[in-house]
JSON list of C-alpha atoms and ligand atoms in Angstrom, two decimals:
[
{"chain": "A", "resi": 222, "resn": "MET", "atom": "CA", "xyz": [-4.19, -1.23, -30.25]},
{"chain": "A", "resi": 223, "resn": "ALA", "atom": "CA", "xyz": [-8.09, -1.83, -30.12]},
{"chain": "A", "resi": 224, "resn": "GLU", "atom": "CA", "xyz": [-7.45, -4.74, -27.78]},
{"chain": "A", "resi": 225, "resn": "THR", "atom": "CA", "xyz": [-4.91, -6.71, -26.19]},
{"chain": "A", "resi": 226, "resn": "LYS", "atom": "CA", "xyz": [-5.17, -9.80, -28.03]},
{"chain": "A", "resi": 227, "resn": "ILE", "atom": "CA", "xyz": [-3.99, -13.01, -26.34]},
{"chain": "A", "resi": 228, "resn": "LEU", "atom": "CA", "xyz": [-3.44, -16.60, -28.21]},
{"chain": "A", "resi": 229, "resn": "VAL", "atom": "CA", "xyz": [-4.69, -19.69, -26.06]},
{"chain": "A", "resi": 230, "resn": "VAL", "atom": "CA", "xyz": [-2.64, -23.10, -27.75]},
{"chain": "A", "resi": 231, "resn": "GLU", "atom": "CA", "xyz": [-4.10, -25.39, -25.79]},
{"chain": "A", "resi": 232, "resn": "ASP", "atom": "CA", "xyz": [-4.80, -29.33, -26.95]},
{"chain": "A", "resi": 233, "resn": "GLU", "atom": "CA", "xyz": [-7.49, -29.73, -23.80]},
{"chain": "A", "resi": 234, "resn": "ILE", "atom": "CA", "xyz": [-11.12, -28.65, -24.61]},
{"chain": "A", "resi": 235, "resn": "ALA", "atom": "CA", "xyz": [-12.14, -28.28, -21.40]},
{"chain": "A", "resi": 236, "resn": "VAL", "atom": "CA", "xyz": [-8.99, -26.35, -20.20]},
{"chain": "A", "resi": 237, "resn": "ARG", "atom": "CA", "xyz": [-8.96, -24.15, -23.89]},
{"chain": "A", "resi": 238, "resn": "GLU", "atom": "CA", "xyz": [-12.28, -23.37, -22.96]},
{"chain": "A", "resi": 239, "resn": "LEU", "atom": "CA", "xyz": [-11.84, -22.21, -19.51]},
{"chain": "A", "resi": 240, "resn": "LEU", "atom": "CA", "xyz": [-9.74, -19.80, -19.65]},
{"chain": "A", "resi": 241, "resn": "HIS", "atom": "CA", "xyz": [-11.14, -18.55, -23.30]},
{"chain": "A", "resi": 242, "resn": "ALA", "atom": "CA", "xyz": [-13.92, -17.74, -20.68]},
{"chain": "A", "resi": 243, "resn": "THR", "atom": "CA", "xyz": [-11.57, -16.52, -17.76]},
{"chain": "A", "resi": 244, "resn": "LEU", "atom": "CA", "xyz": [-9.47, -13.79, -20.07]},
{"chain": "A", "resi": 245, "resn": "THR", "atom": "CA", "xyz": [-12.73, -12.31, -21.87]},
{"chain": "A", "resi": 246, "resn": "LYS", "atom": "CA", "xyz": [-14.64, -12.09, -18.67]},
{"chain": "A", "resi": 247, "resn": "VAL", "atom": "CA", "xyz": [-11.40, -9.60, -18.18]},
{"chain": "A", "resi": 248, "resn": "GLY", "atom": "CA", "xyz": [-11.78, -7.85, -21.05]},
{"chain": "A", "resi": 249, "resn": "TYR", "atom": "CA", "xyz": [-9.17, -9.71, -23.41]},
{"chain": "A", "resi": 250, "resn": "SER", "atom": "CA", "xyz": [-9.82, -10.76, -26.51]},
{"chain": "A", "resi": 251, "resn": "VAL", "atom": "CA", "xyz": [-8.85, -14.08, -27.15]},
{"chain": "A", "resi": 252, "resn": "CYS", "atom": "CA", "xyz": [-8.02, -16.72, -30.25]},
{"chain": "A", "resi": 253, "resn": "LEU", "atom": "CA", "xyz": [-7.68, -20.55, -29.32]},
{"chain": "A", "resi": 254, "resn": "ALA", "atom": "CA", "xyz": [-5.59, -23.12, -31.36]},
{"chain": "A", "resi": 255, "resn": "GLY", "atom": "CA", "xyz": [-5.17, -26.62, -30.28]},
{"chain": "A", "resi": 256, "resn": "ASN", "atom": "CA", "xyz": [-1.46, -27.08, -31.50]},
{"chain": "A", "resi": 257, "resn": "ALA", "atom": "CA", "xyz": [1.66, -25.30, -32.77]},
{"chain": "A", "resi": 258, "resn": "ASP", "atom": "CA", "xyz": [0.36, -25.77, -36.65]},
{"chain": "A", "resi": 259, "resn": "GLU", "atom": "CA", "xyz": [-2.38, -23.78, -35.12]},
{"chain": "A", "resi": 260, "resn": "ALA", "atom": "CA", "xyz": [-0.57, -21.29, -33.58]},
{"chain": "A", "resi": 261, "resn": "ARG", "atom": "CA", "xyz": [1.32, -20.59, -35.87]},
{"chain": "A", "resi": 262, "resn": "ASP", "atom": "CA", "xyz": [-0.77, -19.15, -38.57]},
{"chain": "A", "resi": 263, "resn": "ILE", "atom": "CA", "xyz": [-2.68, -17.12, -36.04]},
{"chain": "A", "resi": 264, "resn": "VAL", "atom": "CA", "xyz": [0.58, -15.49, -35.15]},
{"chain": "A", "resi": 265, "resn": "THR", "atom": "CA", "xyz": [2.43, -14.88, -38.19]},
{"chain": "A", "resi": 266, "resn": "CYS", "atom": "CA", "xyz": [-1.31, -14.05, -39.65]},
{"chain": "A", "resi": 267, "resn": "ASP", "atom": "CA", "xyz": [-2.85, -11.18, -36.31]},
{"chain": "A", "resi": 268, "resn": "GLU", "atom": "CA", "xyz": [-1.17, -9.53, -33.54]},
{"chain": "A", "resi": 269, "resn": "ILE", "atom": "CA", "xyz": [-0.87, -11.49, -31.14]},
{"chain": "A", "resi": 270, "resn": "HIS", "atom": "CA", "xyz": [-0.17, -9.32, -27.35]},
{"chain": "A", "resi": 271, "resn": "LEU", "atom": "CA", "xyz": [0.57, -12.55, -25.44]},
{"chain": "A", "resi": 272, "resn": "LEU", "atom": "CA", "xyz": [0.57, -16.04, -25.86]},
{"chain": "A", "resi": 273, "resn": "LEU", "atom": "CA", "xyz": [-0.30, -18.52, -22.44]},
{"chain": "A", "resi": 274, "resn": "LEU", "atom": "CA", "xyz": [1.53, -22.18, -25.16]},
{"chain": "A", "resi": 275, "resn": "ASP", "atom": "CA", "xyz": [0.28, -25.60, -22.87]},
{"chain": "A", "resi": 276, "resn": "TRP", "atom": "CA", "xyz": [3.92, -27.79, -23.09]},
{"chain": "A", "resi": 277, "resn": "MET", "atom": "CA", "xyz": [2.25, -30.85, -23.80]},
{"chain": "A", "resi": 278, "resn": "LEU", "atom": "CA", "xyz": [0.38, -30.38, -26.66]},
{"chain": "A", "resi": 279, "resn": "PRO", "atom": "CA", "xyz": [0.23, -33.55, -29.21]},
{"chain": "A", "resi": 280, "resn": "GLY", "atom": "CA", "xyz": [3.11, -33.35, -32.30]},
{"chain": "A", "resi": 281, "resn": "MET", "atom": "CA", "xyz": [5.22, -29.89, -32.31]},
{"chain": "A", "resi": 282, "resn": "SER", "atom": "CA", "xyz": [5.86, -29.53, -27.81]},
{"chain": "A", "resi": 283, "resn": "GLY", "atom": "CA", "xyz": [5.09, -25.59, -26.44]},
{"chain": "A", "resi": 284, "resn": "LEU", "atom": "CA", "xyz": [8.32, -26.12, -25.51]},
{"chain": "A", "resi": 285, "resn": "ASP", "atom": "CA", "xyz": [10.06, -26.50, -29.10]},
{"chain": "A", "resi": 286, "resn": "PHE", "atom": "CA", "xyz": [6.53, -24.54, -30.67]},
{"chain": "A", "resi": 287, "resn": "ALA", "atom": "CA", "xyz": [8.25, -21.15, -28.32]},
{"chain": "A", "resi": 288, "resn": "LYS", "atom": "CA", "xyz": [11.91, -22.24, -29.29]},
{"chain": "A", "resi": 289, "resn": "TRP", "atom": "CA", "xyz": [11.17, -21.61, -33.42]},
{"chain": "A", "resi": 290, "resn": "LEU", "atom": "CA", "xyz": [8.89, -18.13, -32.16]},
{"chain": "A", "resi": 291, "resn": "LYS", "atom": "CA", "xyz": [11.68, -16.90, -30.98]},
{"chain": "A", "resi": 292, "resn": "ARG", "atom": "CA", "xyz": [14.01, -17.65, -33.45]},
{"chain": "A", "resi": 293, "resn": "ASP", "atom": "CA", "xyz": [11.51, -15.86, -36.36]},
{"chain": "A", "resi": 294, "resn": "GLN", "atom": "CA", "xyz": [12.80, -12.44, -36.06]},
{"chain": "A", "resi": 295, "resn": "GLN", "atom": "CA", "xyz": [9.17, -11.05, -36.78]},
{"chain": "A", "resi": 296, "resn": "LEU", "atom": "CA", "xyz": [7.88, -12.54, -33.85]},
{"chain": "A", "resi": 297, "resn": "ALA", "atom": "CA", "xyz": [10.47, -13.96, -31.58]},
{"chain": "A", "resi": 298, "resn": "ALA", "atom": "CA", "xyz": [9.58, -10.44, -29.57]},
{"chain": "A", "resi": 299, "resn": "MET", "atom": "CA", "xyz": [5.57, -11.87, -28.37]},
{"chain": "A", "resi": 300, "resn": "PRO", "atom": "CA", "xyz": [5.38, -12.33, -24.72]},
{"chain": "A", "resi": 301, "resn": "VAL", "atom": "CA", "xyz": [5.12, -15.99, -24.10]},
{"chain": "A", "resi": 302, "resn": "ILE", "atom": "CA", "xyz": [4.06, -17.49, -21.04]},
{"chain": "A", "resi": 303, "resn": "LEU", "atom": "CA", "xyz": [3.82, -21.96, -20.70]},
{"chain": "A", "resi": 304, "resn": "LEU", "atom": "CA", "xyz": [1.51, -24.00, -18.82]},
{"chain": "A", "resi": 305, "resn": "THR", "atom": "CA", "xyz": [2.93, -26.82, -17.38]},
{"chain": "A", "resi": 306, "resn": "ALA", "atom": "CA", "xyz": [2.30, -29.71, -15.64]},
{"chain": "A", "resi": 307, "resn": "ARG", "atom": "CA", "xyz": [5.81, -30.60, -13.69]},
{"chain": "A", "resi": 308, "resn": "ASP", "atom": "CA", "xyz": [7.07, -28.19, -11.13]},
{"chain": "A", "resi": 309, "resn": "GLU", "atom": "CA", "xyz": [10.20, -29.29, -11.17]},
{"chain": "A", "resi": 310, "resn": "GLU", "atom": "CA", "xyz": [13.81, -26.49, -11.43]},
{"chain": "A", "resi": 311, "resn": "ASN", "atom": "CA", "xyz": [14.27, -28.61, -14.24]},
{"chain": "A", "resi": 312, "resn": "PHE", "atom": "CA", "xyz": [12.38, -27.22, -17.64]},
{"chain": "A", "resi": 313, "resn": "LYS", "atom": "CA", "xyz": [11.79, -24.61, -15.35]},
{"chain": "A", "resi": 314, "resn": "VAL", "atom": "CA", "xyz": [15.38, -24.15, -16.72]},
{"chain": "A", "resi": 315, "resn": "GLN", "atom": "CA", "xyz": [14.68, -25.23, -20.16]},
{"chain": "A", "resi": 316, "resn": "GLY", "atom": "CA", "xyz": [11.62, -22.80, -20.26]},
{"chain": "A", "resi": 317, "resn": "LEU", "atom": "CA", "xyz": [13.94, -20.21, -19.80]},
{"chain": "A", "resi": 318, "resn": "GLU", "atom": "CA", "xyz": [16.54, -20.82, -22.34]},
{"chain": "A", "resi": 319, "resn": "ALA", "atom": "CA", "xyz": [14.61, -21.35, -24.40]},
{"chain": "A", "resi": 320, "resn": "GLY", "atom": "CA", "xyz": [13.14, -17.49, -23.51]},
{"chain": "A", "resi": 321, "resn": "VAL", "atom": "CA", "xyz": [10.30, -17.71, -22.43]},
{"chain": "A", "resi": 322, "resn": "ASP", "atom": "CA", "xyz": [8.99, -14.81, -20.27]},
{"chain": "A", "resi": 323, "resn": "ASP", "atom": "CA", "xyz": [6.91, -16.89, -16.97]},
{"chain": "A", "resi": 324, "resn": "TYR", "atom": "CA", "xyz": [5.71, -20.32, -16.26]},
{"chain": "A", "resi": 325, "resn": "VAL", "atom": "CA", "xyz": [2.44, -20.82, -14.63]},
{"chain": "A", "resi": 326, "resn": "THR", "atom": "CA", "xyz": [1.87, -24.67, -12.92]},
{"chain": "A", "resi": 327, "resn": "LYS", "atom": "CA", "xyz": [-1.59, -26.44, -13.68]},
{"chain": "A", "resi": 328, "resn": "PRO", "atom": "CA", "xyz": [-3.66, -26.15, -11.40]},
{"chain": "A", "resi": 329, "resn": "PHE", "atom": "CA", "xyz": [-2.69, -23.37, -11.19]},
{"chain": "A", "resi": 330, "resn": "SER", "atom": "CA", "xyz": [-6.17, -20.45, -9.42]},
{"chain": "A", "resi": 331, "resn": "THR", "atom": "CA", "xyz": [-7.77, -17.95, -12.67]},
{"chain": "A", "resi": 332, "resn": "ARG", "atom": "CA", "xyz": [-5.91, -14.93, -9.35]},
{"chain": "A", "resi": 333, "resn": "GLU", "atom": "CA", "xyz": [-2.43, -16.10, -9.83]},
{"chain": "A", "resi": 334, "resn": "LEU", "atom": "CA", "xyz": [-3.03, -16.73, -13.75]},
{"chain": "A", "resi": 335, "resn": "LEU", "atom": "CA", "xyz": [-4.75, -13.34, -14.03]},
{"chain": "A", "resi": 336, "resn": "ALA", "atom": "CA", "xyz": [-2.16, -11.48, -11.78]},
{"chain": "A", "resi": 337, "resn": "ARG", "atom": "CA", "xyz": [1.11, -13.42, -14.19]},
{"chain": "A", "resi": 338, "resn": "ILE", "atom": "CA", "xyz": [-0.56, -11.99, -17.08]},
{"chain": "A", "resi": 339, "resn": "LYS", "atom": "CA", "xyz": [-0.30, -8.46, -16.72]},
{"chain": "A", "resi": 340, "resn": "ALA", "atom": "CA", "xyz": [2.91, -8.60, -15.58]},
{"chain": "A", "resi": 341, "resn": "VAL", "atom": "CA", "xyz": [4.69, -10.58, -18.27]},
{"chain": "A", "resi": 342, "resn": "LEU", "atom": "CA", "xyz": [2.52, -7.87, -19.90]},
{"chain": "A", "resi": 343, "resn": "ARG", "atom": "CA", "xyz": [3.71, -4.43, -18.76]},
{"chain": "A", "resi": 344, "resn": "ARG", "atom": "CA", "xyz": [6.50, -5.65, -18.57]},
{"chain": "A", "resi": 345, "resn": "SER", "atom": "CA", "xyz": [7.21, -6.36, -22.09]},
{"chain": "A", "resi": 346, "resn": "GLY", "atom": "CA", "xyz": [4.78, -2.79, -22.54]},
{"chain": "A", "resi": 347, "resn": "ASN", "atom": "CA", "xyz": [1.63, -5.20, -24.65]},
{"chain": "A", "resi": 348, "resn": "ASP", "atom": "CA", "xyz": [-0.84, -3.70, -21.94]},
{"chain": "A", "resi": 349, "resn": "ALA", "atom": "CA", "xyz": [-3.67, -1.63, -22.35]},
{"chain": "A", "resi": 350, "resn": "ALA", "atom": "CA", "xyz": [-4.38, 0.72, -20.83]},
{"chain": "A", "resi": 351, "resn": "GLU", "atom": "CA", "xyz": [-7.27, -1.02, -18.49]},
{"chain": "A", "resi": 352, "resn": "ILE", "atom": "CA", "xyz": [-9.27, 2.48, -17.98]},
{"chain": "A", "resi": 353, "resn": "VAL", "atom": "CA", "xyz": [-9.44, 5.22, -20.15]},
{"chain": "A", "resi": 354, "resn": "ARG", "atom": "CA", "xyz": [-10.36, 8.87, -20.07]},
{"chain": "A", "resi": 355, "resn": "THR", "atom": "CA", "xyz": [-11.31, 11.56, -21.96]},
{"chain": "A", "resi": 356, "resn": "HIS", "atom": "CA", "xyz": [-11.33, 15.70, -20.52]},
{"chain": "A", "resi": 357, "resn": "LEU", "atom": "CA", "xyz": [-14.45, 15.94, -20.93]},
{"chain": "A", "resi": 358, "resn": "GLY", "atom": "CA", "xyz": [-15.50, 13.06, -18.78]},
{"chain": "A", "resi": 359, "resn": "LEU", "atom": "CA", "xyz": [-16.15, 9.84, -20.43]},
{"chain": "A", "resi": 360, "resn": "GLU", "atom": "CA", "xyz": [-14.35, 7.29, -18.85]},
{"chain": "A", "resi": 361, "resn": "ILE", "atom": "CA", "xyz": [-14.31, 3.56, -20.37]},
{"chain": "A", "resi": 362, "resn": "ASP", "atom": "CA", "xyz": [-12.62, 0.27, -18.02]},
{"chain": "A", "resi": 363, "resn": "LEU", "atom": "CA", "xyz": [-11.82, -2.38, -19.87]},
{"chain": "A", "resi": 364, "resn": "SER", "atom": "CA", "xyz": [-11.64, -5.11, -16.33]},
{"chain": "A", "resi": 365, "resn": "GLN", "atom": "CA", "xyz": [-15.62, -3.77, -15.50]},
{"chain": "A", "resi": 366, "resn": "HIS", "atom": "CA", "xyz": [-15.76, -3.48, -19.48]},
{"chain": "A", "resi": 367, "resn": "ARG", "atom": "CA", "xyz": [-18.24, -0.73, -19.00]},
{"chain": "A", "resi": 368, "resn": "VAL", "atom": "CA", "xyz": [-18.21, 3.16, -19.83]},
{"chain": "A", "resi": 369, "resn": "LEU", "atom": "CA", "xyz": [-19.22, 5.83, -17.36]},
{"chain": "A", "resi": 370, "resn": "ALA", "atom": "CA", "xyz": [-20.58, 9.46, -18.26]},
{"chain": "A", "resi": 371, "resn": "GLY", "atom": "CA", "xyz": [-19.02, 11.30, -15.40]},
{"chain": "A", "resi": 372, "resn": "ASN", "atom": "CA", "xyz": [-21.62, 8.97, -12.61]},
{"chain": "A", "resi": 373, "resn": "GLN", "atom": "CA", "xyz": [-23.51, 7.47, -15.27]},
{"chain": "A", "resi": 374, "resn": "PHE", "atom": "CA", "xyz": [-23.44, 4.18, -16.68]},
{"chain": "A", "resi": 375, "resn": "VAL", "atom": "CA", "xyz": [-24.00, 4.36, -20.61]},
{"chain": "A", "resi": 376, "resn": "PRO", "atom": "CA", "xyz": [-24.99, 1.29, -21.96]},
{"chain": "A", "resi": 377, "resn": "LEU", "atom": "CA", "xyz": [-23.64, 0.15, -25.25]},
{"chain": "A", "resi": 378, "resn": "GLY", "atom": "CA", "xyz": [-23.63, -3.00, -26.91]},
{"chain": "A", "resi": 379, "resn": "PRO", "atom": "CA", "xyz": [-20.43, -5.41, -28.05]},
{"chain": "A", "resi": 380, "resn": "THR", "atom": "CA", "xyz": [-19.14, -4.01, -31.07]},
{"chain": "A", "resi": 381, "resn": "GLU", "atom": "CA", "xyz": [-20.48, 0.10, -30.18]},
{"chain": "A", "resi": 382, "resn": "PHE", "atom": "CA", "xyz": [-17.87, -0.62, -26.71]},
{"chain": "A", "resi": 383, "resn": "LYS", "atom": "CA", "xyz": [-14.51, -1.65, -29.24]},
{"chain": "A", "resi": 384, "resn": "LEU", "atom": "CA", "xyz": [-15.00, 0.89, -31.27]},
{"chain": "A", "resi": 385, "resn": "LEU", "atom": "CA", "xyz": [-15.45, 3.35, -28.51]},
{"chain": "A", "resi": 386, "resn": "HIS", "atom": "CA", "xyz": [-12.17, 1.89, -27.02]},
{"chain": "A", "resi": 387, "resn": "PHE", "atom": "CA", "xyz": [-10.92, 1.88, -30.08]},
{"chain": "A", "resi": 388, "resn": "PHE", "atom": "CA", "xyz": [-11.24, 5.88, -30.56]},
{"chain": "A", "resi": 389, "resn": "MET", "atom": "CA", "xyz": [-10.32, 7.09, -27.50]},
{"chain": "A", "resi": 390, "resn": "THR", "atom": "CA", "xyz": [-7.01, 5.98, -27.14]},
{"chain": "A", "resi": 391, "resn": "HIS", "atom": "CA", "xyz": [-6.27, 7.08, -30.68]},
{"chain": "A", "resi": 392, "resn": "GLN", "atom": "CA", "xyz": [-8.25, 10.10, -30.34]},
{"chain": "A", "resi": 393, "resn": "GLU", "atom": "CA", "xyz": [-7.59, 12.83, -32.93]},
{"chain": "A", "resi": 394, "resn": "ARG", "atom": "CA", "xyz": [-6.59, 11.49, -36.01]},
{"chain": "A", "resi": 395, "resn": "VAL", "atom": "CA", "xyz": [-8.38, 10.48, -39.36]},
{"chain": "A", "resi": 396, "resn": "TYR", "atom": "CA", "xyz": [-9.41, 6.64, -39.78]},
{"chain": "A", "resi": 397, "resn": "SER", "atom": "CA", "xyz": [-11.23, 5.58, -43.02]},
{"chain": "A", "resi": 398, "resn": "ARG", "atom": "CA", "xyz": [-13.87, 2.57, -42.37]},
{"chain": "A", "resi": 399, "resn": "SER", "atom": "CA", "xyz": [-11.64, 0.65, -44.25]},
{"chain": "A", "resi": 400, "resn": "GLN", "atom": "CA", "xyz": [-8.71, 1.23, -40.92]},
{"chain": "A", "resi": 401, "resn": "ILE", "atom": "CA", "xyz": [-11.30, 1.21, -38.92]},
{"chain": "A", "resi": 402, "resn": "LEU", "atom": "CA", "xyz": [-12.59, -2.31, -40.16]},
{"chain": "A", "resi": 403, "resn": "ASP", "atom": "CA", "xyz": [-9.61, -3.57, -39.41]},
{"chain": "A", "resi": 404, "resn": "MET", "atom": "CA", "xyz": [-8.77, -2.22, -35.65]},
{"chain": "A", "resi": 405, "resn": "VAL", "atom": "CA", "xyz": [-12.18, -3.09, -34.57]},
{"chain": "A", "resi": 406, "resn": "TRP", "atom": "CA", "xyz": [-13.34, -5.58, -36.55]},
{"chain": "A", "resi": 407, "resn": "GLY", "atom": "CA", "xyz": [-9.96, -7.18, -37.24]},
{"chain": "A", "resi": 408, "resn": "ARG", "atom": "CA", "xyz": [-8.14, -8.15, -40.59]},
{"chain": "A", "resi": 409, "resn": "ASN", "atom": "CA", "xyz": [-9.25, -11.48, -41.04]},
{"chain": "A", "resi": 410, "resn": "VAL", "atom": "CA", "xyz": [-13.26, -10.54, -41.58]},
{"chain": "A", "resi": 411, "resn": "TYR", "atom": "CA", "xyz": [-14.91, -9.69, -44.50]},
{"chain": "A", "resi": 412, "resn": "ILE", "atom": "CA", "xyz": [-16.94, -6.63, -43.87]},
{"chain": "A", "resi": 413, "resn": "GLU", "atom": "CA", "xyz": [-18.62, -4.14, -46.34]},
{"chain": "A", "resi": 414, "resn": "GLU", "atom": "CA", "xyz": [-17.49, -1.13, -45.16]},
{"chain": "A", "resi": 415, "resn": "ARG", "atom": "CA", "xyz": [-20.69, 0.75, -44.61]},
{"chain": "A", "resi": 416, "resn": "THR", "atom": "CA", "xyz": [-21.73, -1.76, -42.32]},
{"chain": "A", "resi": 417, "resn": "VAL", "atom": "CA", "xyz": [-18.56, 0.95, -39.89]},
{"chain": "A", "resi": 418, "resn": "ASP", "atom": "CA", "xyz": [-21.95, 3.20, -40.32]},
{"chain": "A", "resi": 419, "resn": "VAL", "atom": "CA", "xyz": [-24.29, 1.25, -39.21]},
{"chain": "A", "resi": 420, "resn": "HIS", "atom": "CA", "xyz": [-22.40, 1.59, -36.26]},
{"chain": "A", "resi": 421, "resn": "ILE", "atom": "CA", "xyz": [-20.83, 4.92, -35.72]},
{"chain": "A", "resi": 422, "resn": "ARG", "atom": "CA", "xyz": [-24.90, 6.14, -35.41]},
{"chain": "A", "resi": 423, "resn": "ARG", "atom": "CA", "xyz": [-25.75, 3.86, -32.42]},
{"chain": "A", "resi": 424, "resn": "LEU", "atom": "CA", "xyz": [-23.11, 4.18, -30.89]},
{"chain": "A", "resi": 425, "resn": "ARG", "atom": "CA", "xyz": [-24.07, 8.65, -31.25]},
{"chain": "A", "resi": 426, "resn": "LYS", "atom": "CA", "xyz": [-27.28, 7.28, -30.34]},
{"chain": "A", "resi": 427, "resn": "ALA", "atom": "CA", "xyz": [-25.70, 5.88, -27.25]},
{"chain": "A", "resi": 428, "resn": "LEU", "atom": "CA", "xyz": [-23.86, 9.02, -26.05]},
{"chain": "A", "resi": 429, "resn": "GLU", "atom": "CA", "xyz": [-26.30, 11.73, -27.15]},
{"chain": "A", "resi": 430, "resn": "PRO", "atom": "CA", "xyz": [-27.97, 11.25, -23.77]},
{"chain": "A", "resi": 431, "resn": "HIS", "atom": "CA", "xyz": [-25.09, 12.75, -21.91]},
{"chain": "A", "resi": 432, "resn": "GLY", "atom": "CA", "xyz": [-23.93, 15.06, -24.65]},
{"chain": "A", "resi": 433, "resn": "TYR", "atom": "CA", "xyz": [-20.89, 13.35, -25.92]},
{"chain": "A", "resi": 434, "resn": "GLN", "atom": "CA", "xyz": [-22.08, 11.70, -29.58]},
{"chain": "A", "resi": 435, "resn": "GLU", "atom": "CA", "xyz": [-19.86, 15.47, -30.98]},
{"chain": "A", "resi": 436, "resn": "LEU", "atom": "CA", "xyz": [-16.43, 14.19, -30.07]},
{"chain": "A", "resi": 437, "resn": "VAL", "atom": "CA", "xyz": [-17.15, 10.91, -32.96]},
{"chain": "A", "resi": 438, "resn": "GLN", "atom": "CA", "xyz": [-16.72, 13.32, -35.98]},
{"chain": "A", "resi": 439, "resn": "THR", "atom": "CA", "xyz": [-17.38, 12.66, -39.43]},
{"chain": "A", "resi": 440, "resn": "VAL", "atom": "CA", "xyz": [-14.74, 13.93, -42.13]},
{"chain": "A", "resi": 441, "resn": "ARG", "atom": "CA", "xyz": [-16.52, 13.89, -44.79]},
{"chain": "A", "resi": 442, "resn": "GLY", "atom": "CA", "xyz": [-14.58, 11.76, -47.61]},
{"chain": "A", "resi": 443, "resn": "VAL", "atom": "CA", "xyz": [-12.65, 11.03, -45.76]},
{"chain": "A", "resi": 444, "resn": "GLY", "atom": "CA", "xyz": [-13.53, 8.64, -42.68]},
{"chain": "A", "resi": 445, "resn": "TYR", "atom": "CA", "xyz": [-13.92, 9.14, -38.47]},
{"chain": "A", "resi": 446, "resn": "ARG", "atom": "CA", "xyz": [-12.38, 10.98, -36.26]},
{"chain": "A", "resi": 447, "resn": "PHE", "atom": "CA", "xyz": [-12.57, 11.14, -32.10]},
{"chain": "A", "resi": 448, "resn": "SER", "atom": "CA", "xyz": [-11.93, 14.35, -31.25]},
{"chain": "A", "resi": 449, "resn": "GLU", "atom": "CA", "xyz": [-12.39, 16.56, -28.15]},
{"chain": "A", "resi": 450, "resn": "GLN", "atom": "CA", "xyz": [-11.94, 19.64, -30.13]},
{"chain": "A", "resi": 451, "resn": "PRO", "atom": "CA", "xyz": [-15.39, 20.70, -32.62]},
{"chain": "A", "resi": 452, "resn": "GLY", "atom": "CA", "xyz": [-14.62, 19.47, -35.67]},
{"chain": "B", "resi": 530, "resn": "CA", "atom": "CA1", "xyz": [-1.58, -30.25, -22.73]}
]
């Protein structure tokens, strides 16, 4: 898993944008949908780790969408947090019966929302560790969005950051350029495989002053591997 991806389904643009900004800032990857139809397209073709679903949507309601999702064999395990402006017991029962994992009542505090997301991801086993370290002392911190080599900050561009996170969470295995594109850039993005080489070069260059450039190894004719063993 390259990173934790959350789908926000909310028709109110201001709330959607707020959620997008809030979740991105703490390191989640975020997809947005304005109604159930858009959400259905996204959950069926993209790997989503958690759904943040507004109850009141135009067309199919969030509750009905959750019911549909929980009946689908492939999708039923996807954790759902329902956003609702209704704080009444009766509605909570309906949601629980539909199989949603938790609720957040609007207006919500950012802190509460993030705590609930974390808890649901932890329960479902979908959370990516926030801090990943190599034995040799390279450290990536998702919540702070930074990389440390010893105690030194390693400045990385956003793509190099994602690439390094992917490698650090998938060590000692060889990946082809097309696999790396899928896992780091996403399956629905059309980019030339050569782009991977460009970002690998930048990543190595950023790691070089700290002596970690050789962790990113070229495997001739196949692709790349991240390894602490000499290549
Ligand atoms: Ca709404």
